[in-house]
Amino acid sequence: MKGIRQLADHLDISIGTVSRALNGKADVNPQTRQRVLEAAEKLGYVANQSGRSLRKGSTGVIGFMMQTGPEITGQGDSFFMSVFDGVQTVLARHDLDLVALLCSSSEDPDAYLQRTVARGFADAIILSATRRNDARFELLDRHKIPFISLGRSLTDVGQPWIDLDFEGMAEIAMERLVLAGHKDIGVIWPHGDLNLGHLFVERCRSVLGTHGIRLREENIFRGKPSEAGGYAVAKEIAARPSRPSAIALVNETLVTGLYKGLEEAGITPGKDIAIVGRHSPHTQFLSPTLTGFNLSLHDLGIALAETLLSEMPAYRQAYEGLRRRVWPMMLIEGASG
Amino acid sequence: MKGIRQLADHLDISIGTVSRALNGKADVNPQTRQRVLEAAEKLGYVANQSGRSLRKGSTGVIGFMMQTGPEITGQGDSFFMSVFDGVQTVLARHDLDLVALLCSSSEDPDAYLQRTVARGFADAIILSATRRNDARFELLDRHKIPFISLGRSLTDVGQPWIDLDFEGMAEIAMERLVLAGHKDIGVIWPHGDLNLGHLFVERCRSVLGTHGIRLREENIFRGKPSEAGGYAVAKEIAARPSRPSAIALVNETLVTGLYKGLEEAGITPGKDIAIVGRHSPHTQFLSPTLTGFNLSLHDLGIALAETLLSEMPAYRQAYEGLRRRVWPMMLIEGASG
DNA sequence: ATAGTTTCCGTAAACGTTTACGGTCGTTGC
DNA sequence: GCAACGACCGTAAACGTTTACGGAAACTAT
């Protein structure tokens, strides 16, 4: 089935009527509509995307931009897949489709996004892996395309965002460790210019300050957001003449490697060093069990979708959610700290 | 910058010339082309996707279909993101864009694909998570849209595929275990109707057969493709009055949970039970170290892209790769088996 | 100078939809 | 019996591109 023309000819009806029937417009005889729908179903006709969006000026596609490569900045892909599933439960109600806009590791994210939105590929966009200063915000703002971000940035154009509560994690982690008597506390700052690292470390610093404890510069460990990154940090810690008695981190991909590196150095989490980290499907089986933060990825996805829709004129009235919010994290107590 | 019309007016040139200049056609004065390119760059003009693909009949988009949800069928974390990165290195050379077509866990994959291809969303498609009998193959074949699959299926319409060498893994794993003296060998069959499970288990059965060993039905463990799935299998194994002395599996997401479950039961891999599995970024830090198979995901991505291009008339001549091949796996020897 | 050739560019049609507009009926109200 | 109206449908324009076609210059060769 090539196009609406064939379908119309086949039914001996004009294409206008066919289109109206398929799109649920009022001006069409119920009986005719029925015939059209059945024929479309039988012949497998679906309106061509290009023709449709050219005429309508919108595509019905929501893009979620993410970067590909072996090191997913900040998250693993089961993270995103779960979030996507949540997003889709909401979008499906409006016949909107979610696609992942994949920016290769060898392409500049700003240029990629520029290209993609200028082409008019998606009606709205969700950004992730937000950097400290992120030109993408201004770009989307200039193009007046509805968007939100999973993550904050210093660059602020007034768009809504949802972000994990990195400051909250910092506070709870630091308070907990201080309460347990730790005075020499280290933190892991994921490599790169992701905003979350700044948020977490700065809050750790200030919370410790209120307890009269200084976060020493050499206790801020830089680690690539990967298992190997965690391993490297562990080795670095182990090599120190005097090491911190506790470590806090917010990137779940680091945890496994960190555990392993420490273990190899004879350092046992929870005994020789306290660890407060992030949970993920992979961390639930660590030993000693991890004390760390968790969240519902599915619910996060739902919230993202609702917030995005509230930015889109066509759907705004149905969704008047919070425009900006920090996503609550649950602390799961384990043996590690 | 709205459209080519504005750009043309701004330059006082016809839209035809502008289009030719931008698309690198021959019939245009180098100087004019230069002016057009500069103006487009300055004004941020990029051809509208819908208009372009409506006229050209192709979109310049390659779709990689995958299912969302907490349980990525068959593969773990950064698997896809690494593969994508490889695919993109090839596609970028032809100005083709890769997007992930995300099928929600609550939508039927066949219906989703039907809808997506009928809309003419992508020029070509890569399928993953292939089922034992997969209607998607026939669907794409009917629509005459170029596609390949990462994974085989009993359903065969003659399209190229690349698949991990599950039979090869079965052979090496079984031979290795038999050589080590194991007579009571178990295998883990990932839940669901994924074809890879069949391939692996059947080959294990036949290899063992050549050694006069029978793969007992109760030694075929069914596990969800997730960490929790591996954990559940471990518990099942531990509860057995007499358990197999070795376990082989091909799903890397199961490994972590399997280790943990065994450990809790006082069963040490490599000592009390031999394990041959799959490596991933997460498994490199297991203890005892895992004996398992690994592969270059980036190279796999490159191969996928090249094979797909060889299916597309416009690019065929440049890529005459193998149409169907099994992807070689490297055994990394560890202490587990 | 003329004819032929090349280089460049403008014109207009086409891609497949959606939708504003208007027209044709049959029905209703008086 | 006539006007008004509503229900339904066909027509055609528009969306933003690309590209076949043809034409106008500017060269080249005779």
XYZ file of C-alpha atoms (C1' of nucleotides) in Angstrom:
734
model
C 0.000 0.000 0.000
C 1.785 3.075 -1.253
C -0.280 6.027 -0.270
C -3.579 7.494 0.586
C -4.299 7.858 -3.117
C -4.404 4.082 -3.651
C -6.492 3.580 -0.595
C -8.961 6.214 -1.754
C -9.169 4.749 -5.250
C -9.670 1.321 -3.837
C -12.586 2.558 -1.793
C -13.841 4.845 -4.531
C -13.739 7.789 -2.196
C -11.805 11.016 -2.292
C -8.514 11.250 -0.437
C -9.872 14.081 1.639
C -12.534 11.883 3.111
C -10.102 9.081 3.704
C -7.796 11.395 5.551
C -10.604 12.785 7.650
C -11.846 9.328 8.451
C -8.442 8.151 9.572
C -7.794 11.215 11.653
C -11.068 11.050 13.477
C -12.495 14.269 12.123
C -16.180 14.972 12.650
C -17.357 15.522 9.110
C -17.549 11.943 8.038
C -20.280 9.354 7.918
C -19.739 6.723 10.598
C -20.339 4.024 8.061
C -17.800 5.478 5.670
C -15.296 5.836 8.458
C -15.748 2.222 9.328
C -15.105 1.168 5.747
C -11.983 3.282 5.587
C -10.581 2.013 8.853
C -11.155 -1.568 7.880
C -9.563 -1.156 4.498
C -6.567 0.624 5.997
C -6.150 -2.138 8.513
C -6.472 -4.824 5.916
C -4.100 -3.234 3.454
C -1.684 -2.126 6.137
C -1.894 1.508 5.224
C -0.227 3.969 7.569
C 0.131 7.613 6.654
C 3.551 8.519 5.378
C 5.510 10.301 8.029
C 7.126 12.870 5.770
C 3.999 13.932 3.987
C 2.100 14.139 7.180
C 4.575 16.136 9.167
C 5.362 18.376 6.240
C 1.772 19.380 6.077
C 1.100 19.466 9.780
C 4.332 21.086 10.779
C 4.848 18.555 13.523
C 6.236 15.075 13.540
C 4.713 13.299 16.496
C 8.168 12.291 17.555
C 9.856 13.021 20.850
C 13.613 12.771 20.871
C 15.731 11.730 23.794
C 19.277 12.753 23.126
C 22.037 10.565 24.435
C 25.645 9.955 23.682
C 26.901 6.608 22.519
C 30.202 4.985 23.315
C 31.645 2.562 25.800
C 31.436 5.090 28.591
C 27.938 6.253 29.078
C 28.442 9.455 30.911
C 26.950 9.028 34.279
C 24.645 6.095 33.682
C 24.471 2.663 32.244
C 21.991 1.778 29.578
C 19.698 -0.239 31.685
C 19.262 3.088 33.398
C 17.973 4.718 30.254
C 15.970 1.760 29.094
C 13.991 1.789 32.301
C 13.457 5.521 32.133
C 12.345 5.237 28.522
C 9.771 2.704 29.458
C 8.288 5.148 31.905
C 8.328 7.966 29.398
C 6.530 5.847 26.876
C 3.662 4.946 29.136
C 2.726 8.613 29.091
C 3.558 9.441 25.483
C 1.595 6.478 24.196
C -1.597 8.107 25.414
C -1.057 10.899 22.922
C 0.178 8.879 19.985
C 3.619 10.284 20.411
C 6.648 8.160 19.689
C 9.884 8.203 21.565
C 13.152 7.747 19.733
C 16.673 7.971 21.023
C 18.764 10.523 19.198
C 22.188 8.990 19.265
C 25.123 11.301 19.212
C 28.305 9.498 18.397
C 31.261 9.924 20.701
C 33.183 11.396 17.808
C 30.674 14.129 17.081
C 30.250 17.366 18.940
C 26.974 17.197 20.887
C 26.129 20.824 20.177
C 26.636 20.400 16.454
C 24.644 17.195 16.452
C 21.731 18.757 18.220
C 21.848 21.830 16.004
C 21.660 19.661 12.952
C 18.913 17.511 14.335
C 16.558 20.214 15.490
C 17.113 22.380 12.421
C 15.993 19.456 10.332
C 12.803 19.407 12.295
C 13.272 15.822 13.290
C 11.423 15.894 16.572
C 8.673 18.002 18.078
C 10.282 18.136 21.462
C 13.452 16.967 23.071
C 14.720 15.598 26.329
C 18.333 16.299 27.103
C 20.491 14.194 29.340
C 24.067 14.217 30.543
C 23.926 17.945 31.104
C 27.242 19.697 31.367
C 28.226 22.441 33.770
C 27.787 24.958 30.992
C 25.675 23.498 28.286
C 25.237 25.337 25.010
C 22.464 22.980 24.023
C 20.039 24.799 26.261
C 20.500 28.085 24.465
C 20.347 26.379 21.132
C 16.991 24.785 21.790
C 15.713 27.971 23.324
C 16.685 29.891 20.199
C 14.886 27.416 18.034
C 11.849 27.658 20.282
C 11.520 23.933 20.415
C 9.948 22.516 23.566
C 12.465 20.710 25.678
C 13.381 19.707 29.179
C 16.462 18.234 30.675
C 17.251 15.331 32.878
C 19.866 17.263 34.786
C 20.648 20.870 35.567
C 23.229 23.223 34.187
C 24.545 26.643 35.042
C 23.218 27.646 31.663
C 19.613 28.454 32.333
C 17.060 29.467 29.777
C 14.074 28.843 31.984
C 13.203 25.403 30.731
C 11.910 22.815 33.167
C 14.217 20.163 34.474
C 14.214 17.110 36.631
C 17.409 16.100 38.287
C 18.420 13.489 40.762
C 18.865 14.993 44.174
C 22.629 15.157 44.267
C 22.657 17.755 47.008
C 20.307 15.645 49.056
C 22.550 12.649 48.577
C 25.513 14.748 49.622
C 23.755 15.876 52.751
C 22.540 12.485 53.834
C 25.823 10.809 53.030
C 27.905 13.404 54.820
C 25.667 13.594 57.876
C 25.669 9.855 58.101
C 29.412 9.552 57.845
C 30.069 12.390 60.266
C 27.647 10.873 62.725
C 29.553 7.630 62.462
C 32.618 9.487 63.570
C 34.419 9.962 60.278
C 36.576 13.037 60.038
C 38.589 12.285 56.950
C 36.072 11.860 54.180
C 36.722 11.466 50.490
C 34.416 11.903 47.518
C 34.543 10.706 43.950
C 33.967 13.268 41.252
C 33.115 11.651 37.933
C 35.355 12.769 35.138
C 34.161 15.277 32.605
C 32.207 18.424 32.949
C 28.906 16.933 33.972
C 27.062 19.243 36.269
C 26.178 16.567 38.755
C 29.772 16.246 39.892
C 29.903 19.884 40.829
C 26.603 19.777 42.660
C 27.553 16.755 44.678
C 31.057 17.755 45.624
C 30.192 21.324 46.485
C 27.394 20.261 48.737
C 29.596 17.715 50.404
C 32.094 20.452 51.039
C 29.566 22.795 52.584
C 27.894 20.157 54.719
C 31.214 19.068 56.099
C 31.985 22.740 56.711
C 29.017 23.060 59.018
C 30.596 20.330 61.093
C 33.921 22.055 61.125
C 35.400 19.496 58.775
C 37.340 20.540 55.718
C 37.056 18.535 52.510
C 40.675 18.222 51.557
C 41.541 18.599 47.910
C 43.492 15.378 47.792
C 40.387 13.595 48.981
C 38.485 14.579 45.879
C 39.104 11.688 43.558
C 38.513 12.002 39.877
C 37.220 8.859 38.237
C 35.957 7.913 34.826
C 32.306 6.922 34.954
C 32.902 3.223 34.419
C 33.839 0.120 36.317
C 37.456 0.612 35.343
C 37.245 4.168 36.640
C 36.167 2.912 40.050
C 38.946 0.386 40.041
C 41.496 3.073 39.306
C 40.221 5.214 42.146
C 40.507 2.271 44.519
C 44.100 1.754 43.516
C 44.777 5.411 44.077
C 43.228 5.269 47.516
C 45.113 2.156 48.422
C 48.405 3.734 47.417
C 47.964 6.654 49.805
C 50.103 6.710 52.898
C 47.083 7.906 54.837
C 43.763 7.310 53.274
C 40.342 8.740 54.061
C 38.193 6.632 56.337
C 35.103 7.064 54.186
C 34.199 7.565 50.556
C 31.022 8.909 49.022
C 30.071 8.778 45.368
C 27.004 9.165 43.184
C 27.855 7.247 40.045
C 26.672 3.689 40.132
C 28.957 2.438 37.399
C 32.011 3.130 39.530
C 30.961 1.021 42.450
C 31.806 -2.450 41.202
C 35.321 -1.530 40.227
C 35.843 0.380 43.408
C 34.883 -2.613 45.506
C 37.174 -4.875 43.583
C 40.133 -2.534 43.759
C 39.738 -2.093 47.468
C 39.377 -5.780 48.045
C 42.550 -6.497 46.150
C 44.305 -4.053 48.425
C 42.930 -5.813 51.463
C 40.625 -2.951 52.271
C 37.140 -4.096 53.224
C 34.223 -1.728 52.751
C 32.369 -1.162 55.971
C 35.305 -2.281 58.041
C 38.420 -0.563 56.798
C 36.659 2.131 54.863
C 33.080 3.341 54.766
C 31.363 3.660 51.434
C 28.148 5.388 50.518
C 27.279 5.090 46.876
C 24.570 4.547 44.310
C 22.549 1.436 43.767
C 21.845 -0.179 40.429
C 20.842 -3.645 39.296
C 24.518 -4.540 39.462
C 25.197 -3.349 42.975
C 22.549 -5.352 44.743
C 24.840 -8.343 44.938
C 27.967 -6.680 46.198
C 29.543 -7.977 49.330
C 29.624 -6.433 51.836
C 26.255 -5.024 50.890
C 26.348 -1.476 49.696
C 24.904 1.480 51.502
C 23.636 3.620 48.692
C 20.891 5.577 47.037
C 18.227 4.216 44.783
C 15.265 5.523 42.843
C 12.369 4.393 40.680
C 13.506 4.814 37.114
C 10.083 4.090 35.746
C 8.505 6.843 37.805
C 11.265 9.188 36.802
C 10.403 8.490 33.192
C 6.756 9.232 33.802
C 7.609 12.524 35.435
C 9.888 13.450 32.576
C 7.195 12.809 30.022
C 4.570 14.757 31.913
C 6.869 17.680 32.353
C 7.800 17.673 28.706
C 4.179 17.601 27.636
C 3.486 20.581 29.834
C 5.957 22.439 27.651
C 4.221 21.551 24.423
C 1.434 23.929 23.457
C -0.752 21.167 22.115
C -0.725 19.245 25.384
C -0.029 21.897 27.933
C -3.441 22.138 29.483
C -3.476 18.483 30.453
C -0.196 18.601 32.324
C 0.500 21.247 34.847
C 3.216 19.518 36.725
C 6.052 20.936 38.712
C 8.310 22.643 36.285
C 11.515 21.970 38.104
C 12.190 19.398 40.688
C 14.803 17.400 42.332
C 14.118 13.697 42.298
C 14.069 12.111 45.738
C 16.519 9.324 46.400
C 16.046 6.492 48.821
C 18.906 5.429 51.007
C 19.260 1.700 51.221
C 21.313 0.791 54.232
C 23.924 -1.845 53.747
C 27.057 -2.964 55.498
C 29.432 -0.709 53.650
C 28.937 2.491 55.535
C 15.765 30.510 9.263
C 12.542 28.936 8.127
C 13.195 27.413 4.772
C 15.137 27.337 1.598
C 12.890 30.073 0.239
C 14.154 32.640 2.737
C 17.707 31.627 2.172
C 17.289 31.971 -1.558
C 15.617 35.360 -1.272
C 18.310 36.541 1.050
C 20.945 35.601 -1.481
C 18.864 36.741 -4.435
C 19.174 33.360 -6.037
C 16.623 30.771 -7.001
C 15.822 27.978 -4.627
C 16.890 25.456 -7.211
C 20.401 26.778 -7.220
C 20.514 26.949 -3.469
C 19.426 23.353 -3.206
C 21.980 22.230 -5.772
C 24.709 24.168 -4.028
C 23.921 22.625 -0.679
C 23.681 19.137 -2.051
C 26.977 19.299 -3.860
C 25.597 18.977 -7.342
C 27.900 19.702 -10.251
C 25.891 22.345 -12.033
C 26.765 25.267 -9.842
C 29.392 27.974 -9.910
C 32.021 27.379 -7.213
C 31.733 30.969 -6.153
C 27.971 30.780 -5.855
C 28.238 27.561 -3.931
C 30.608 29.217 -1.531
C 28.197 32.083 -0.932
C 25.340 29.698 -0.327
C 27.265 27.539 2.066
C 28.431 30.511 4.062
C 24.973 32.008 4.296
C 23.493 28.673 5.328
C 26.113 28.284 7.986
C 25.653 31.808 9.260
C 21.893 31.629 9.360
C 21.845 28.098 10.660
C 19.808 26.758 7.800
C 19.411 23.013 7.550
C 17.022 21.440 5.084
C 13.744 20.382 6.592
C 13.663 16.677 7.078
C 10.081 16.129 6.015
C 10.259 18.116 2.824
C 13.486 16.540 1.866
C 12.532 12.979 2.478
C 9.106 13.451 0.979
C 10.703 14.506 -2.264
C 13.617 12.109 -2.195
C 11.692 9.139 -0.994
C 14.342 8.411 1.582
C 15.006 9.774 4.998
C 18.710 9.349 5.629
C 17.827 7.667 8.870
C 18.813 4.213 9.958
C 16.754 2.704 12.735
C 17.981 0.294 15.345
C 15.010 -1.312 16.960
C 15.237 -2.222 20.588
C 12.887 -2.877 23.413
C 12.786 -0.715 26.474
C 12.146 -1.792 30.006
C 14.093 -2.851 33.050
C 15.134 -6.112 31.507
C 17.097 -5.646 28.362
C 16.541 -8.925 26.666
C 19.756 -10.672 26.154
C 22.299 -8.004 26.766
C 23.557 -5.874 29.551
C 24.469 -2.383 30.203
C 26.677 -0.582 27.856
C 26.382 -3.291 25.226
C 24.196 -1.375 22.827
C 25.804 1.974 23.349
C 29.155 0.556 22.368
C 27.746 -1.173 19.337
C 26.010 2.032 18.282
C 29.238 3.899 18.426
C 30.747 1.438 16.001
C 27.768 1.614 13.675
C 27.982 5.369 13.594
C 31.600 5.503 12.564
C 30.538 3.886 9.309
C 27.212 5.628 8.795
C 28.736 9.051 9.372
C 30.728 8.671 6.187
C 27.498 8.620 4.231
C 25.607 11.303 6.108
C 23.307 8.728 7.554
C 21.967 9.126 11.043
C 21.351 6.367 13.508
C 18.379 6.525 15.819
C 17.128 3.967 18.271
C 13.555 2.940 17.634
C 12.250 2.283 21.091
C 9.519 -0.242 21.473
C 7.884 -0.010 24.829
C 7.584 -3.156 26.896
C 3.830 -2.749 26.782
C 3.613 -2.681 23.001
C 3.749 -5.627 20.675
C 7.071 -5.524 18.815
C 5.531 -6.674 15.562
C 2.849 -4.003 15.666
C 5.366 -1.361 16.579
C 7.613 -2.238 13.706
C 4.700 -2.424 11.298
C 3.626 1.044 12.266
C 7.111 2.443 12.106
C 8.109 1.116 8.722
C 4.755 1.846 7.141
C 5.203 5.446 8.131
C 8.464 5.444 6.250
C 10.391 6.521 9.267
C 13.713 4.958 8.406
C 15.452 3.897 5.221
C 16.783 0.726 6.722
C 16.555 -1.131 9.955
C 18.666 -3.222 12.246
C 16.794 -5.722 14.350
C 18.003 -7.065 17.646
C 16.744 -9.471 20.259
C 15.615 -11.888 17.585
C 13.118 -14.478 18.654
C 13.033 -18.112 17.725
C 10.265 -17.367 15.266
C 10.255 -13.718 14.477
C 7.459 -12.230 12.397
C 9.405 -9.012 12.026
C 11.553 -10.589 9.370
C 8.644 -11.339 7.111
C 7.154 -7.965 7.744
C 10.250 -6.096 6.654
C 10.687 -8.405 3.735
C 7.142 -7.692 2.606
C 7.763 -3.985 2.812
C 10.966 -4.430 0.865
C 12.842 -2.279 3.286
C 16.551 -3.065 3.645
C 17.324 -4.628 6.968
C 19.642 -6.936 8.788
C 19.525 -8.500 12.165
C 21.835 -8.806 15.078
C 20.812 -12.344 15.763
C 19.330 -15.240 13.849
C 15.874 -16.697 13.775
C 14.222 -19.769 12.384
C 12.225 -17.368 10.290
C 14.428 -16.744 7.312
C 13.712 -14.394 4.466
C 17.237 -14.341 3.168
C 18.376 -11.136 4.822
C 21.926 -10.878 6.099
C 22.609 -11.319 9.756
C 25.430 -11.137 12.217
C 25.151 -13.127 15.354
C 27.406 -13.876 18.249
C 28.871 -17.322 17.940
C 26.676 -19.098 20.417
C 27.448 -22.484 18.956
C 31.137 -21.735 19.104
C 30.798 -20.728 22.720
C 28.902 -23.918 23.415
C 31.620 -26.000 21.824
C 34.527 -24.347 23.525
C 32.803 -24.271 26.873
C 31.724 -27.907 26.708
C 35.033 -29.190 25.434
C 36.809 -27.270 28.108
C 34.612 -28.544 30.876
C 34.678 -32.125 29.651
C 38.440 -31.966 29.371
C 38.561 -30.810 32.968
C 36.749 -33.974 33.910
C 33.238 -32.678 34.383
C 30.498 -35.154 33.681
C 27.527 -33.421 35.188
C 27.237 -30.136 33.372
C 24.471 -27.573 33.614
C 23.551 -24.723 31.306
C 21.514 -21.594 31.771
C 18.889 -20.831 29.207
C 17.757 -17.223 29.302
C 14.038 -16.834 29.684
C 11.890 -15.930 26.752
C 11.881 -17.056 23.200
C 15.149 -15.518 22.124
C 16.812 -17.637 19.519
C 20.211 -17.510 21.140
C 19.062 -19.686 23.992
C 18.058 -22.448 21.631
C 21.279 -22.248 19.670
C 23.423 -22.419 22.732
C 21.632 -25.149 24.568
C 21.183 -27.366 21.548
C 24.831 -27.175 20.660
C 25.815 -27.891 24.232
C 23.636 -30.954 24.103
C 25.141 -32.236 20.891
C 28.731 -31.590 21.901
C 28.240 -33.398 25.149
C 26.652 -36.176 23.177
C 29.824 -36.730 21.202
C 31.517 -37.363 24.495
C 28.887 -39.774 25.576
C 27.484 -37.344 28.088
C 23.831 -36.595 28.319
C 22.636 -33.084 29.099
C 20.033 -33.808 31.696
C 16.826 -31.826 31.545
C 17.008 -30.801 35.165
C 20.380 -29.297 34.431
C 18.910 -26.815 32.009
C 18.203 -23.833 34.191
C 15.856 -21.141 33.069
C 16.828 -17.658 34.181
C 15.612 -14.163 33.502
C 18.237 -12.123 31.697
C 19.113 -9.941 34.652
C 21.226 -9.966 37.760
C 18.252 -11.124 39.775
C 17.742 -13.935 37.293
C 21.261 -15.201 37.901
C 20.741 -14.999 41.615
C 17.593 -17.064 41.376
C 19.376 -19.725 39.357
C 22.129 -19.883 41.965
C 19.575 -20.441 44.670
C 17.996 -23.166 42.619
C 21.330 -24.843 42.108
C 22.207 -24.586 45.767
C 18.942 -26.171 46.782
C 19.606 -29.280 44.718
C 20.478 -32.446 46.591
C 23.061 -33.169 43.910
C 24.122 -30.287 41.792
C 26.046 -30.158 38.529
C 29.763 -29.672 38.842
C 29.878 -27.054 36.116
C 27.641 -24.356 34.640
C 27.837 -22.634 31.290
C 25.924 -19.562 30.224
C 26.010 -16.906 27.528
C 24.182 -14.002 29.072
C 26.471 -11.566 30.807
C 23.799 -9.946 32.916
C 23.200 -13.154 34.801
C 26.755 -13.587 35.965
C 26.891 -11.125 38.836
C 23.792 -12.462 40.498
C 24.859 -16.022 39.915
C 28.152 -15.424 41.683
C 26.473 -13.785 44.598
C 23.888 -16.476 45.014
C 26.495 -19.207 44.927
C 28.701 -17.406 47.364
C 25.855 -17.039 49.823
C 25.369 -20.771 49.613
C 29.025 -21.352 50.311
C 29.686 -22.516 46.798
C 32.851 -21.038 45.328
C 33.174 -20.760 41.558
C 36.254 -22.538 40.303
C 36.463 -24.649 43.404
C 33.064 -26.107 44.170
C 31.583 -25.462 40.787
C 33.066 -24.518 37.442
C 31.596 -21.581 35.573
C 32.059 -20.502 31.997
C 30.166 -17.370 31.117
C 30.209 -14.079 29.286
C 32.336 -11.085 30.017
C 31.141 -7.503 30.230
C 32.436 -4.356 31.849
C 30.807 -5.549 35.046
C 32.308 -8.990 35.148
C 35.934 -8.000 34.974
C 36.016 -7.468 38.690
C 34.381 -10.645 39.856
C 36.180 -12.814 42.292
C 37.221 -15.486 41.596
C 37.917 -14.138 38.135
C 35.493 -15.314 35.519
C 36.293 -17.608 32.659
C 34.161 -16.249 29.900
C 33.754 -14.987 26.393
C 34.316 -11.477 25.221
C 34.126 -9.532 21.981
C 34.775 -6.128 20.522
C 31.475 -4.327 20.512
C 32.800 -1.473 18.491
C 33.973 -3.780 15.735
C 30.662 -5.568 15.828
C 28.973 -2.246 15.256
C 31.192 -1.521 12.279
C 30.402 -4.883 10.767
C 26.694 -4.356 11.285
C 26.776 -1.027 9.532
C 28.774 -2.323 6.602
C 26.494 -5.264 6.167
C 23.434 -3.086 6.322
C 24.828 -0.704 3.714
C 25.479 -3.623 1.424
C 21.727 -4.190 1.526
C 20.882 -0.656 0.502
C 20.837 -0.116 -3.261
C 22.349 3.343 -2.988
C 25.412 2.089 -1.147
C 25.637 -1.492 -2.202
C 28.607 -1.255 -4.503
C 30.849 0.124 -1.782
C 30.180 -2.691 0.639
C 30.385 -6.257 -0.410
C 30.807 -7.788 2.955
C 29.932 -11.205 4.153
C 26.218 -11.429 4.183
C 25.925 -13.715 7.109
C 28.418 -14.392 9.737
C 28.909 -15.589 13.186
C 30.879 -13.197 15.321
C 33.975 -14.733 16.875
C 34.207 -14.701 20.634
C 37.396 -14.624 22.644
C 37.722 -16.845 25.653
C 39.265 -15.071 28.572
C 40.558 -17.596 31.039
C 39.860 -16.923 34.646
C 39.750 -18.908 37.824
C 36.108 -19.876 37.640
C 36.336 -22.778 35.277
C 30.506 35.906 -37.872
C 28.275 31.551 -37.191
C 27.504 27.237 -35.196
C 28.338 24.311 -31.606
C 29.487 23.547 -26.862
C 29.850 24.395 -22.062
C 28.588 26.518 -17.822
C 25.435 28.057 -14.996
C 20.926 29.085 -13.345
C 15.673 29.657 -13.133
C 11.154 27.317 -13.610
C 8.005 24.175 -12.337
C 6.502 19.661 -11.208
C 6.397 16.217 -7.941
C 6.625 13.748 -3.333
C 2.030 12.326 0.323
C -0.409 14.436 3.450
C -4.010 17.641 5.845
C -7.529 20.959 5.789
C -10.114 25.222 4.405
C -13.643 25.882 1.393
C -17.538 25.122 -1.140
C -20.996 22.173 -3.153
C -24.637 18.641 -3.229
C -27.819 16.365 -1.353
C -31.642 15.158 1.934
C -34.086 16.803 5.925
C -36.498 20.059 8.754
C -39.453 23.934 9.929
C -42.716 27.022 8.658
C -43.907 24.417 -1.299
C -40.007 27.038 -0.115
C -36.219 28.452 2.599
C -32.967 27.223 5.724
C -30.086 24.025 7.565
C -27.159 20.032 8.494
C -24.627 16.087 7.069
C -21.350 14.540 4.230
C -17.985 14.677 0.715
C -14.904 16.365 -3.246
C -11.528 19.865 -4.751
C -7.478 22.071 -4.478
C -3.985 24.511 -2.111
C -0.280 24.216 0.859
C 3.772 22.290 3.529
C 9.604 22.434 2.017
C 12.309 20.053 -0.633
C 14.814 17.987 -4.970
C 15.481 17.563 -9.745
C 14.305 17.177 -14.772
C 14.166 20.369 -18.179
C 15.162 24.161 -20.803
C 17.224 28.550 -21.645
C 20.637 32.297 -21.484
C 24.776 33.576 -21.522
C 29.858 32.862 -22.347
C 33.249 30.336 -24.722
C 35.411 27.645 -28.548
C 36.175 26.257 -33.036
C 35.675 27.008 -37.689
